[in-house]
XYZ file of C-alpha atoms in Angstrom:
780
model
C -1.133 28.502 7.170
C -0.821 27.744 3.430
C -0.171 24.060 4.062
C -3.655 23.700 5.536
C -5.152 24.986 2.290
C -5.601 21.978 -0.038
C -4.952 24.097 -3.124
C -1.302 24.243 -2.008
C -1.022 20.715 -0.589
C 0.450 17.887 -2.696
C -2.828 15.958 -2.492
C -4.981 18.872 -3.686
C -8.270 17.781 -5.076
C -11.275 19.556 -6.560
C -14.803 18.761 -7.724
C -14.832 16.463 -10.746
C -15.634 18.555 -13.787
C -18.234 17.501 -16.320
C -15.890 16.805 -19.216
C -16.772 13.865 -21.454
C -14.413 11.031 -22.232
C -14.660 12.049 -25.865
C -13.183 15.452 -25.129
C -10.096 13.971 -23.581
C -9.727 11.236 -26.208
C -9.917 13.679 -29.162
C -7.337 16.038 -27.578
C -4.979 13.198 -26.793
C -5.094 11.915 -30.398
C -3.789 15.230 -31.840
C -0.120 14.912 -32.982
C 1.225 17.862 -31.069
C 4.745 16.416 -30.847
C 4.979 15.881 -34.621
C 2.950 18.676 -36.269
C 5.047 18.716 -39.454
C 5.106 22.544 -39.302
C 6.551 25.415 -37.273
C 5.678 28.990 -36.314
C 6.726 31.117 -39.283
C 8.781 33.778 -37.410
C 11.898 31.514 -37.443
C 13.729 28.992 -39.606
C 14.108 25.241 -39.011
C 16.756 23.123 -40.649
C 17.152 19.346 -40.286
C 20.740 18.091 -40.766
C 22.144 14.682 -41.468
C 24.482 14.264 -38.448
C 27.144 12.437 -40.584
C 27.560 14.932 -43.430
C 25.608 17.924 -42.076
C 23.547 17.783 -45.261
C 20.254 19.753 -45.122
C 17.432 17.097 -45.122
C 14.588 19.324 -43.811
C 13.802 23.033 -44.151
C 10.828 25.240 -43.279
C 9.823 28.600 -41.954
C 11.143 32.104 -42.665
C 13.985 30.891 -44.935
C 13.687 33.775 -47.347
C 13.515 36.373 -44.604
C 16.613 35.084 -42.843
C 18.735 33.601 -45.618
C 17.389 35.071 -48.935
C 16.686 31.580 -50.196
C 13.600 29.396 -50.835
C 13.254 26.296 -48.605
C 13.302 23.834 -51.446
C 16.604 25.291 -52.763
C 18.286 24.361 -49.515
C 17.374 20.680 -49.484
C 20.313 18.399 -50.263
C 22.919 21.166 -49.848
C 25.655 21.133 -47.208
C 25.039 23.350 -44.165
C 28.392 25.017 -44.986
C 26.447 27.001 -47.572
C 24.834 28.906 -44.683
C 27.314 28.773 -41.809
C 30.936 29.776 -41.272
C 33.711 27.220 -40.649
C 33.700 27.987 -36.905
C 29.946 27.528 -36.824
C 30.254 24.280 -38.771
C 32.750 22.979 -36.215
C 30.233 23.724 -33.429
C 27.466 21.919 -35.323
C 29.705 18.860 -35.887
C 30.379 18.742 -32.142
C 26.627 18.891 -31.408
C 25.907 16.217 -34.067
C 28.401 13.774 -32.533
C 27.220 10.934 -30.321
C 23.637 11.099 -29.079
C 23.626 14.905 -29.457
C 21.741 17.295 -27.155
C 18.343 15.937 -26.102
C 17.181 19.324 -24.898
C 17.435 22.482 -26.987
C 20.740 24.354 -26.453
C 22.013 27.688 -27.700
C 24.646 26.813 -30.317
C 25.827 30.300 -31.403
C 24.718 33.675 -32.667
C 24.841 34.800 -36.251
C 23.869 37.756 -38.404
C 20.585 37.447 -40.294
C 19.802 38.732 -43.798
C 18.787 42.131 -42.294
C 22.091 42.298 -40.371
C 20.179 41.896 -37.083
C 21.582 39.283 -34.804
C 19.898 35.832 -34.693
C 20.092 32.990 -32.175
C 20.836 29.461 -33.368
C 19.343 26.700 -31.209
C 20.019 22.932 -31.715
C 18.711 19.648 -30.441
C 18.563 16.008 -31.557
C 15.338 14.496 -32.905
C 15.933 10.811 -33.542
C 18.681 10.638 -36.280
C 18.253 14.276 -37.272
C 20.118 17.277 -35.798
C 17.521 20.029 -35.743
C 18.847 23.592 -36.036
C 16.501 26.542 -35.391
C 17.264 30.198 -36.168
C 15.339 33.069 -34.539
C 15.901 36.719 -35.362
C 16.198 39.029 -32.340
C 13.315 41.436 -32.760
C 13.221 42.824 -29.198
C 15.955 44.101 -26.942
C 16.997 41.723 -24.125
C 18.085 42.959 -20.677
C 21.846 43.657 -20.440
C 22.233 41.035 -17.715
C 19.326 38.590 -17.533
C 20.915 36.521 -14.792
C 21.237 39.600 -12.572
C 17.551 40.273 -13.142
C 16.716 36.710 -12.112
C 18.819 37.024 -8.944
C 16.871 40.160 -8.040
C 13.577 38.431 -8.694
C 14.598 35.508 -6.474
C 15.564 37.845 -3.625
C 12.128 39.503 -3.783
C 10.097 36.293 -3.773
C 12.167 34.813 -0.912
C 11.045 37.686 1.358
C 7.384 36.371 1.352
C 6.114 34.455 4.325
C 3.293 32.259 3.011
C 2.711 30.118 -0.090
C -0.083 32.477 -1.471
C 2.047 35.579 -1.066
C 4.953 33.713 -2.666
C 2.887 32.887 -5.762
C 1.659 36.492 -6.021
C 5.263 37.769 -5.825
C 6.241 35.335 -8.615
C 3.662 36.672 -11.100
C 4.495 40.294 -10.098
C 8.200 39.737 -10.799
C 7.597 37.949 -14.109
C 5.274 40.662 -15.364
C 7.768 43.350 -14.356
C 10.507 41.506 -16.317
C 8.666 40.750 -19.615
C 5.909 43.408 -19.615
C 2.998 41.144 -20.653
C -0.606 42.283 -20.095
C -1.412 39.372 -17.783
C 0.676 36.850 -15.829
C -1.099 34.090 -13.937
C -0.007 31.361 -11.506
C -2.032 28.339 -12.599
C -2.312 25.361 -10.199
C -3.303 21.895 -11.343
C -5.804 20.213 -9.023
C -6.226 16.532 -8.157
C -8.864 15.721 -10.738
C -6.842 17.325 -13.583
C -8.685 20.637 -13.620
C -6.880 23.831 -12.689
C -7.344 27.180 -10.954
C -5.748 30.611 -11.164
C -4.310 31.200 -7.645
C -2.357 34.422 -8.323
C -2.478 37.065 -11.076
C -0.678 40.278 -12.099
C -2.488 42.219 -14.856
C -2.764 45.602 -16.507
C -5.651 47.731 -15.148
C -7.731 47.416 -18.336
C -7.320 43.581 -18.557
C -10.095 41.239 -17.444
C -9.134 39.342 -14.295
C -9.137 35.489 -14.248
C -8.121 35.252 -10.597
C -9.936 32.481 -8.770
C -11.441 30.937 -11.927
C -11.284 27.174 -12.535
C -10.551 25.515 -15.885
C -11.509 21.925 -16.880
C -8.884 19.211 -17.445
C -9.699 19.113 -21.166
C -8.293 22.637 -21.599
C -4.774 21.163 -21.242
C -4.859 17.550 -22.473
C -2.680 14.795 -21.010
C -0.072 14.843 -23.792
C 0.231 18.637 -23.555
C 0.944 18.273 -19.827
C 3.638 15.778 -20.545
C 5.258 18.296 -22.929
C 5.093 20.929 -20.178
C 6.832 18.430 -17.832
C 9.703 17.759 -20.222
C 10.008 21.239 -21.682
C 10.086 24.031 -19.092
C 9.002 26.916 -21.375
C 6.860 27.422 -24.459
C 6.393 30.754 -26.369
C 3.870 31.778 -29.017
C 4.886 35.255 -30.295
C 1.822 35.665 -32.516
C -0.962 33.107 -32.234
C -2.581 34.426 -35.417
C 0.089 32.847 -37.593
C -0.340 30.420 -40.476
C 1.777 27.284 -39.852
C 4.890 27.032 -42.038
C 5.192 23.457 -43.360
C 8.526 21.618 -43.070
C 9.871 20.243 -46.389
C 12.070 17.118 -46.519
C 14.217 15.184 -48.928
C 12.835 11.924 -50.305
C 15.416 9.770 -48.541
C 14.941 11.525 -45.203
C 12.305 10.848 -42.469
C 9.016 12.646 -43.395
C 8.346 15.938 -41.670
C 5.280 14.432 -40.006
C 7.564 11.958 -38.212
C 9.970 14.617 -36.914
C 9.586 14.882 -33.094
C 9.619 18.590 -32.222
C 9.017 18.188 -28.469
C 12.156 20.288 -27.694
C 11.597 22.796 -30.526
C 11.225 26.501 -29.690
C 9.377 27.000 -33.027
C 7.040 24.024 -32.886
C 3.607 24.815 -34.335
C 0.965 24.454 -31.671
C -2.486 22.927 -31.950
C -4.966 24.981 -34.044
C -7.475 24.290 -31.278
C -5.181 26.018 -28.806
C -4.594 28.959 -31.164
C -8.356 29.419 -31.574
C -8.680 29.044 -27.768
C -6.228 31.978 -27.330
C -8.080 34.001 -29.990
C -11.379 33.459 -28.108
C -9.675 34.843 -24.986
C -8.391 37.860 -26.889
C -4.787 36.722 -26.515
C -2.225 37.234 -29.316
C 1.157 36.431 -27.653
C 1.473 33.687 -25.014
C 4.296 32.202 -22.984
C 4.058 29.403 -20.363
C 6.638 28.304 -17.797
C 6.283 24.997 -15.967
C 6.269 24.562 -12.205
C 7.542 21.002 -11.523
C 7.867 19.418 -8.118
C 9.163 15.863 -7.478
C 9.113 15.262 -11.219
C 5.406 16.062 -11.515
C 3.777 19.027 -13.225
C 2.430 21.126 -10.291
C 1.346 24.257 -12.146
C 2.178 26.880 -14.789
C 3.188 30.529 -14.933
C 0.955 31.585 -17.874
C 1.638 34.893 -19.631
C -0.833 36.623 -22.051
C -0.455 39.723 -24.250
C -2.849 41.416 -26.603
C -0.213 42.230 -29.242
C 2.671 40.208 -30.772
C 5.758 39.816 -28.546
C 9.024 38.248 -29.757
C 11.006 37.697 -26.580
C 14.666 37.006 -27.351
C 16.058 33.611 -26.557
C 18.336 34.906 -23.810
C 15.383 36.439 -21.942
C 13.375 33.208 -22.350
C 16.311 31.253 -20.916
C 16.329 33.589 -17.887
C 12.548 33.004 -17.451
C 13.142 29.231 -17.706
C 15.802 29.433 -15.002
C 13.486 31.501 -12.847
C 10.719 28.883 -13.240
C 13.114 26.160 -12.115
C 14.145 28.119 -9.110
C 10.510 28.958 -8.234
C 9.740 25.213 -8.376
C 12.615 24.477 -6.017
C 11.707 27.223 -3.517
C 8.031 26.343 -3.530
C 8.721 22.691 -2.987
C 11.006 23.546 -0.072
C 8.311 25.826 1.474
C 5.590 23.224 1.234
C 7.917 20.562 2.558
C 8.766 22.717 5.593
C 5.099 23.352 6.361
C 4.321 19.639 5.944
C 7.214 18.841 8.307
C 5.716 21.084 10.974
C 2.418 19.195 10.681
C 4.269 15.876 10.898
C 6.106 16.975 14.059
C 2.797 17.888 15.732
C 1.321 14.583 14.614
C 4.317 12.611 15.890
C 3.945 14.122 19.362
C 0.264 13.176 19.627
C 1.090 9.779 18.162
C 3.570 9.094 20.984
C 1.177 10.231 23.647
C -1.501 7.874 22.250
C 0.910 4.944 22.323
C 1.987 5.691 25.897
C -1.668 5.676 26.944
C -2.459 2.474 25.092
C 0.278 0.702 27.025
C -1.581 1.535 30.246
C -5.227 1.115 29.191
C -7.052 -2.207 29.197
C -9.525 -1.092 26.560
C -8.590 0.157 23.124
C -11.417 2.716 22.914
C -10.380 4.291 26.218
C -6.859 4.852 24.916
C -7.827 6.236 21.528
C -11.044 8.315 21.955
C -12.015 8.789 25.554
C -9.207 11.105 26.728
C -7.269 14.022 25.216
C -5.356 14.026 23.055
C -7.368 11.539 21.010
C -7.745 10.434 17.430
C -9.467 13.721 16.474
C -6.416 15.620 17.739
C -4.157 13.368 15.617
C -6.178 13.848 12.382
C -8.762 16.680 12.322
C -12.225 15.469 11.272
C -15.905 15.873 12.110
C -15.954 12.568 13.946
C -14.132 9.309 14.437
C -15.432 5.759 15.006
C -13.892 2.440 16.092
C -15.366 -0.824 14.772
C -13.712 -3.570 16.889
C -15.129 -7.132 17.066
C -18.575 -5.811 16.067
C -18.560 -3.149 18.755
C -18.936 0.497 17.677
C -17.421 3.370 19.649
C -17.426 6.988 18.362
C -16.866 10.623 19.213
C -18.025 13.645 17.199
C -20.380 13.436 14.182
C -20.406 10.028 12.550
C -22.934 7.765 10.806
C -24.962 5.563 13.138
C -24.018 1.966 14.074
C -26.001 0.393 11.228
C -24.548 2.661 8.579
C -21.006 2.230 9.928
C -21.401 -1.590 9.858
C -22.386 -1.343 6.188
C -19.373 0.835 5.423
C -17.090 -1.729 7.130
C -18.624 -4.492 5.069
C -18.031 -2.473 1.871
C -14.408 -1.754 2.870
C -13.769 -5.431 3.606
C -15.194 -6.421 0.186
C -13.536 -3.751 -1.984
C -10.523 -2.257 -0.270
C -7.217 -4.228 -0.110
C -4.797 -1.609 1.301
C -4.239 -0.993 5.016
C -5.197 2.705 4.745
C -8.058 4.020 2.514
C -8.985 7.666 1.934
C -11.448 9.572 -0.192
C -13.053 13.036 -0.074
C -16.073 11.946 -2.184
C -17.362 8.752 -0.498
C -20.818 8.870 -2.096
C -19.309 8.702 -5.611
C -17.615 5.389 -4.647
C -20.222 4.086 -2.217
C -23.668 5.437 -3.294
C -25.486 4.699 0.029
C -23.242 7.350 1.659
C -25.323 10.083 -0.054
C -27.950 9.586 2.677
C -25.472 10.725 5.380
C -23.269 13.031 3.288
C -23.725 15.747 5.924
C -21.439 13.846 8.319
C -19.508 11.424 6.032
C -18.651 12.776 2.592
C -14.946 12.225 3.450
C -13.572 8.981 4.862
C -10.124 7.995 6.106
C -10.028 4.373 7.289
C -7.238 2.183 8.563
C -7.566 -1.534 9.259
C -6.192 -2.916 12.538
C -6.664 -6.651 12.059
C -6.630 -9.254 9.266
C -9.887 -11.135 8.709
C -12.503 -10.013 9.393
C -10.835 -6.607 9.490
C -11.634 -4.073 12.186
C -11.269 -0.349 11.486
C -10.562 3.113 12.814
C -12.578 5.516 10.709
C -12.403 9.322 10.457
C -15.369 11.140 8.870
C -15.564 14.637 7.380
C -18.845 16.406 6.530
C -19.960 17.569 3.108
C -18.457 20.860 2.052
C -20.893 22.440 -0.410
C -18.878 24.628 -2.772
C -19.624 27.116 -5.543
C -16.878 26.672 -8.143
C -16.311 29.579 -10.535
C -15.429 28.235 -13.952
C -13.934 30.303 -16.807
C -16.861 29.600 -19.058
C -18.898 26.415 -19.142
C -16.375 23.509 -18.843
C -17.711 21.101 -21.501
C -16.167 21.404 -24.980
C -18.414 20.927 -28.057
C -17.381 18.685 -30.926
C -18.077 19.040 -34.657
C -18.267 16.488 -37.447
C -19.144 12.805 -37.576
C -17.702 9.977 -35.481
C -14.857 9.364 -37.935
C -13.794 12.996 -38.411
C -14.900 14.518 -35.142
C -12.885 17.550 -34.103
C -13.069 19.480 -30.839
C -13.820 23.231 -30.957
C -12.532 25.411 -28.172
C -14.865 27.300 -25.896
C -15.898 30.708 -27.182
C -16.848 32.234 -23.827
C -14.755 32.573 -20.696
C -17.286 34.538 -18.644
C -17.650 33.199 -15.136
C -19.938 30.099 -15.000
C -20.843 28.888 -11.543
C -21.304 25.248 -10.563
C -22.695 24.036 -7.209
C -20.651 21.056 -6.114
C -21.984 18.586 -3.535
C -20.994 15.266 -1.950
C -17.347 16.357 -1.479
C -15.502 16.984 1.772
C -12.320 18.840 2.570
C -9.500 16.639 1.124
C -7.171 14.705 3.383
C -3.704 16.187 3.407
C -0.670 14.074 2.621
C 0.614 14.542 6.162
C -2.708 13.311 7.584
C -2.643 10.165 5.459
C 0.974 9.516 6.480
C -0.091 9.904 10.166
C -2.706 7.202 9.615
C -0.077 4.879 8.170
C 2.214 5.410 11.134
C -0.599 4.799 13.604
C -1.521 1.549 11.826
C 2.028 0.234 12.217
C 1.905 1.060 15.985
C -1.528 -0.482 16.426
C -0.465 -3.751 14.869
C 1.511 -4.490 18.002
C -1.133 -3.336 20.461
C -4.357 -4.212 18.710
C -3.445 -7.409 16.854
C -2.321 -9.115 20.056
C -4.982 -7.639 22.355
C -7.985 -8.051 20.070
C -7.285 -10.346 17.148
C -5.390 -13.037 19.077
C -6.628 -12.912 22.670
C -10.304 -12.754 21.773
C -10.081 -15.639 19.351
C -7.859 -17.741 21.595
C -10.237 -17.206 24.464
C -13.154 -18.394 22.340
C -11.185 -21.409 21.108
C -10.214 -22.286 24.686
C -13.858 -22.068 25.815
C -14.967 -24.403 23.047
C -12.238 -26.889 23.840
C -13.081 -26.740 27.523
C -16.762 -27.559 26.803
C -15.751 -30.581 24.677
C -13.351 -31.850 27.309
C -15.970 -31.517 30.080
C -18.494 -33.620 28.143
C -15.933 -36.350 27.667
C -14.309 -36.173 31.078
C -16.367 -38.913 32.821
C -15.846 -41.471 30.009
C -12.147 -40.928 29.670
C -11.131 -40.071 33.234
C -9.156 -43.270 33.819
C -7.412 -43.050 30.509
C -6.666 -39.375 31.097
C -5.099 -40.116 34.471
C -2.782 -42.757 32.980
C -1.861 -40.481 30.120
C -1.274 -37.654 32.540
C 1.124 -39.687 34.610
C 3.028 -40.807 31.513
C 3.072 -37.265 30.163
C 4.346 -35.901 33.509
C 7.254 -38.328 33.425
C 8.007 -37.541 29.821
C 7.679 -33.831 30.470
C 10.060 -34.014 33.418
C 12.596 -35.960 31.436
C 12.266 -33.636 28.448
C 12.436 -30.531 30.653
C 15.605 -31.835 32.223
C 17.212 -32.537 28.819
C 16.038 -29.215 27.422
C 17.270 -27.451 30.555
C 20.735 -28.950 30.195
C 20.802 -28.088 26.494
C 19.624 -24.564 27.146
C 22.346 -24.026 29.765
C 24.951 -25.285 27.339
C 23.707 -23.011 24.593
C 23.457 -20.057 26.955
C 27.063 -20.633 28.135
C 28.120 -20.967 24.455
C 26.504 -17.667 23.538
C 27.807 -15.969 26.645
C 31.305 -17.278 25.893
C 30.966 -16.017 22.301
C 29.963 -12.549 23.447
C 32.823 -12.547 25.989
C 35.277 -13.638 23.316
C 33.916 -11.010 20.920
C 34.401 -8.388 23.613
C 37.919 -9.538 24.318
C 38.851 -9.635 20.610
C 37.311 -6.198 20.048
C 39.275 -4.737 22.973
C 42.487 -6.421 21.778
C 41.915 -5.007 18.288
C 41.132 -1.549 19.655
C 43.636 -1.362 22.552
C 46.618 -3.345 21.277
C 46.512 -3.451 17.455
C 44.683 -0.128 17.295
C 47.339 1.593 19.463
C 50.109 -0.030 17.441
C 48.577 1.228 14.214
C 48.249 4.687 15.764
C 51.919 4.648 16.738
C 52.740 3.447 13.193
C 50.758 6.325 11.701
C 52.444 8.872 13.990
C 55.815 7.434 13.137
C 55.110 7.527 9.425
C 53.953 11.115 9.811
C 57.175 12.047 11.625
C 59.329 10.316 9.030
C 57.402 12.039 6.305
C 58.473 15.458 7.598
C 62.090 14.349 7.531
C 62.152 12.784 4.052
C 64.137 14.848 1.586
C 63.963 12.381 -1.314
C 62.541 12.897 -4.762
C 58.827 12.939 -5.661
C 58.735 9.177 -6.408
C 59.962 8.341 -2.938
C 57.533 10.816 -1.407
C 54.757 9.268 -3.497
C 55.553 5.735 -2.323
C 55.765 6.911 1.265
C 52.355 8.627 0.967
C 50.949 5.371 -0.398
C 52.263 3.440 2.615
C 50.818 6.044 4.966
C 47.404 5.758 3.174
C 47.471 1.974 3.652
C 48.247 2.425 7.351
C 45.344 4.887 7.735
C 42.954 2.541 5.934
C 44.140 -0.368 8.063
C 43.490 1.647 11.219
C 39.899 2.407 10.064
C 39.293 -1.213 9.141
C 40.482 -2.392 12.565
C 38.182 0.105 14.290
C 35.218 -0.969 12.084
C 35.856 -4.705 12.676
C 36.183 -4.120 16.418
C 32.878 -2.262 16.496
C 31.100 -4.932 14.458
C 32.430 -7.791 16.659
C 31.258 -6.080 19.863
C 30.050 -2.470 19.853
C 31.271 -0.626 22.931
C 27.950 1.290 23.130
C 26.013 -1.822 24.239
C 28.267 -2.309 27.267
C 28.816 1.385 28.132
C 25.514 3.029 27.284
C 23.010 0.197 26.865
C 20.848 -1.328 24.181
C 18.979 1.764 23.083
C 22.071 3.825 22.377
C 23.608 0.861 20.563
C 20.459 0.570 18.377
C 20.669 4.228 17.485
C 24.363 3.882 16.568
C 23.621 0.771 14.500
C 20.807 2.448 12.574
C 22.878 5.559 11.870
C 25.719 3.344 10.552
C 23.364 1.428 8.225
C 21.770 4.713 7.134
C 25.161 6.164 6.136
C 26.537 3.038 4.474
C 23.449 1.717 2.743
C 21.430 4.922 2.075
C 18.682 3.563 4.284
C 16.157 5.974 5.866
C 14.955 4.899 9.260
C 12.285 5.692 11.856
C 13.091 4.864 15.499
C 10.726 4.871 18.487
C 12.012 3.935 21.986
C 9.635 3.673 24.940
C 10.720 4.338 27.599
C 14.176 5.761 26.861
C 17.483 5.136 28.616
C 16.340 1.988 30.433
C 18.914 -0.803 31.005
C 17.948 -4.504 30.536
C 19.801 -7.695 31.580
C 22.969 -8.056 29.515
C 21.895 -11.299 27.907
C 18.625 -9.742 26.664
C 20.410 -6.612 25.425
C 22.969 -8.685 23.528
C 20.218 -10.943 22.057
C 18.040 -8.069 20.825
C 21.054 -6.232 19.379
C 22.092 -9.360 17.437
C 18.534 -9.874 16.206
C 18.353 -6.315 14.901
C 21.832 -6.596 13.368
C 20.832 -9.798 11.450
C 17.451 -8.281 10.458
C 19.062 -5.162 9.052
C 21.477 -7.264 7.155
C 18.576 -9.118 5.541
C 16.832 -5.817 4.774
C 19.855 -4.437 2.930
C 20.958 -7.670 1.180
C 17.599 -9.195 0.219
C 14.718 -6.712 0.646
C 16.025 -3.761 -1.475
C 14.213 -1.492 0.938
C 14.487 2.319 1.151
C 12.909 2.781 4.578
C 12.990 0.810 7.825
C 11.106 1.451 11.097
C 12.252 0.163 14.439
C 10.027 0.223 17.629
C 11.457 -0.889 20.994
C 8.900 -1.051 23.779
C 9.635 -2.106 27.400
C 6.851 -2.962 29.858
C 6.881 -4.567 33.281
C 6.367 -8.013 31.736
C 8.233 -8.049 28.434
C 10.408 -6.184 25.975
C 9.265 -6.167 22.339
C 11.005 -5.041 19.193
C 9.312 -4.435 15.800
C 11.306 -4.006 12.604
C 9.328 -3.072 9.485
C 10.699 -2.341 5.973
C 9.131 -1.250 2.629
C 11.121 -3.763 0.627
C 10.083 -6.449 -1.884
C 9.070 -8.917 0.877
C 8.982 -12.705 0.678
C 6.606 -15.582 1.430
C 6.136 -15.573 5.238
C 7.148 -19.274 5.398
C 10.941 -19.091 5.705
C 11.140 -22.640 4.287
C 9.425 -21.645 1.046
C 11.444 -22.409 -2.092
C 11.585 -18.729 -3.055
C 13.436 -17.846 0.181
C 17.235 -17.828 -0.253
C 19.408 -20.228 1.873
C 21.083 -17.187 3.483
C 17.683 -15.794 4.475
C 16.477 -19.100 5.901
C 19.703 -19.575 7.848
C 19.559 -16.009 9.162
C 15.991 -16.440 10.422
C 16.888 -19.752 12.074
C 19.740 -18.029 13.907
C 17.399 -15.301 15.098
C 14.871 -17.823 16.420
C 17.574 -19.764 18.283
C 18.986 -16.659 19.916
C 15.556 -15.549 21.125
C 14.705 -19.043 22.402
C 17.783 -18.955 24.712
C 16.345 -16.022 26.590
C 12.733 -17.347 26.439
C 11.796 -15.100 23.532
C 9.734 -15.629 20.424
C 9.790 -14.440 16.774
C 6.871 -13.625 14.417
C 7.137 -12.526 10.777
C 4.607 -10.902 8.549
C 5.576 -10.592 4.863
C 4.333 -11.078 1.333
C 6.021 -10.365 -2.021
C 5.956 -6.686 -2.913
C 4.513 -5.529 0.496
C 7.547 -5.392 2.748
C 8.307 -7.334 5.920
C 7.494 -6.863 9.595
C 9.461 -8.724 12.285
C 8.092 -9.037 15.874
C 10.627 -10.135 18.563
C 9.443 -10.493 22.162
C 11.378 -11.432 25.260
C 9.698 -11.833 28.741
C 11.237 -9.972 31.701
């Protein structure tokens, strides 16, 4: 499947190319947004938005308007455009103006051929560009795009989809070569699909270094979906400006269709034998994913309408490709979720962590494919598959504890971050590690072996530079013949779905592992040390201990009696509250709800009989709307006071209903795990856990500003536990800290009191910016 190929995955990575920092710095210093010049096949005018006075002019002025650029400066645009066209320009100049280039209108050029007029706002200047139509456009470009979309939708895999895209684009525009160019994780790129004329050299499968498309050029591709160079052999046409206007070198031409491109890029195209070029961006989730790059050996002046159709096609391709990759990722996540649930079920039955995670099938290698997996728990090493030995693993764990702060760490080039790993690169060039305790941290570690690759570059990647340090200028590569590089110390990259599976497993293990390993082992050691101290002092303090024991027994009995009475009173109070909530909810639903229903039906019947004027009908409709709204409010209040699901269907169904309600009302995504399902608990426990979750979700929405929340409800023979975790802004774990709001402190106090009435306990893990995890436990 394509999703298993890292070149199509969202986390795609590739060997780091040998491009110097100087290469990237020099490219990023070039003023490509403000070149002060345009391509000479069109005309650019800068207009004062208040008076539509021409403040800037450049390009083919004489060819289009029979005038020299300098003769236009200072004149009104009405010298060039009709009254109707001037009205359109005034509308575009009003307010902030169009931030992206838009087609304003068509006009006749000096040669009587039609020309397209495009406009956009650049700071305080309304930029107007005029392009003569030199080639015939399809009669119906949108119909052509619809046909292209139908053809690419019939493909089944991501590689065949990309190939269909370049085939369709080449069929539409007739360029010599059309390539699907994919950006990789280190900034380099690769040609993953190509459609070319028979006599054109193929670039399919070749890699290109990150310096070929500098960072600022990629940002332009992200904000501007299409860029065309009809004839890369041109001499830039300078833009002239009035003395009181912004200088041409300060005019931002990011949205310009005529913007002059970097001379380095034009020489780059010349070295490839390319005269005409057009690029369309592939953008997914707001990030530049790739390009549809088109090359031709002769000049091509595609009309603006055809370029608009290509831009629309690129946007639709981005959407379809994103949907395909998301669907394939979802299938991987479903498979991972099934194995995840089986692992958790086994962990609830096994006394040893290693037995539950690696000894049986499915195991951790089924959850996340790798060469081997190891567990480092309390200094004990357990492994399956190919992993480093115990000594090397201990050193890796020490390095992780010293350098890694996040709960999940992943790399596909471990030796580049941790040099000692080069000695065992054959089993551990890739590492995915998740911590399962606090300090010292224990780990689950997946290892992937070295994947020795031969990368085919389009020419040697490094760019040469000319000149001294003050005037150094990059020169583009002159050869694009295949140059092979042997890449070592890299493993197959970890897919996004695999890293997400590790995050989900860590959340689940926090409940199982933290209590079983982090707490029990340390408490057992602390108890042993206390016992040894008490034994050594027992003979000396025996008499005193006996007196103290008698006094403590009496005090304990008295305190237990008082606490028992208080607990009974509080339990009766809570039970009475829940009973009263249930009675009020039923009264609202059965009595007031039915009355409102009868009122609505009566109003509906009266409405059919009203023969009055529209004002009377309007007032009646308003009353009926109020009655409908009142009915919905009564139903909502009744549900919030005492949801019927908790009495009729049990806690688990009530939790599902509560999460769906919060998801709809607060745009909150949730993850719910119930184990086992459809199991009833004592009513007092069900009511307590429901109220705890209700208060916790209220805090998540009001205070945490979270987008996701996860809920795990686990029932064993001894206890029921509920974990609620959000990705919000978090807070100091001490609820009494000054930064915690009074409402938050009061809510947490109420949760602790409710749990205490049923013998339960509450634990909270939180820190600013890292979300909050709430652990509620009640013994059965």
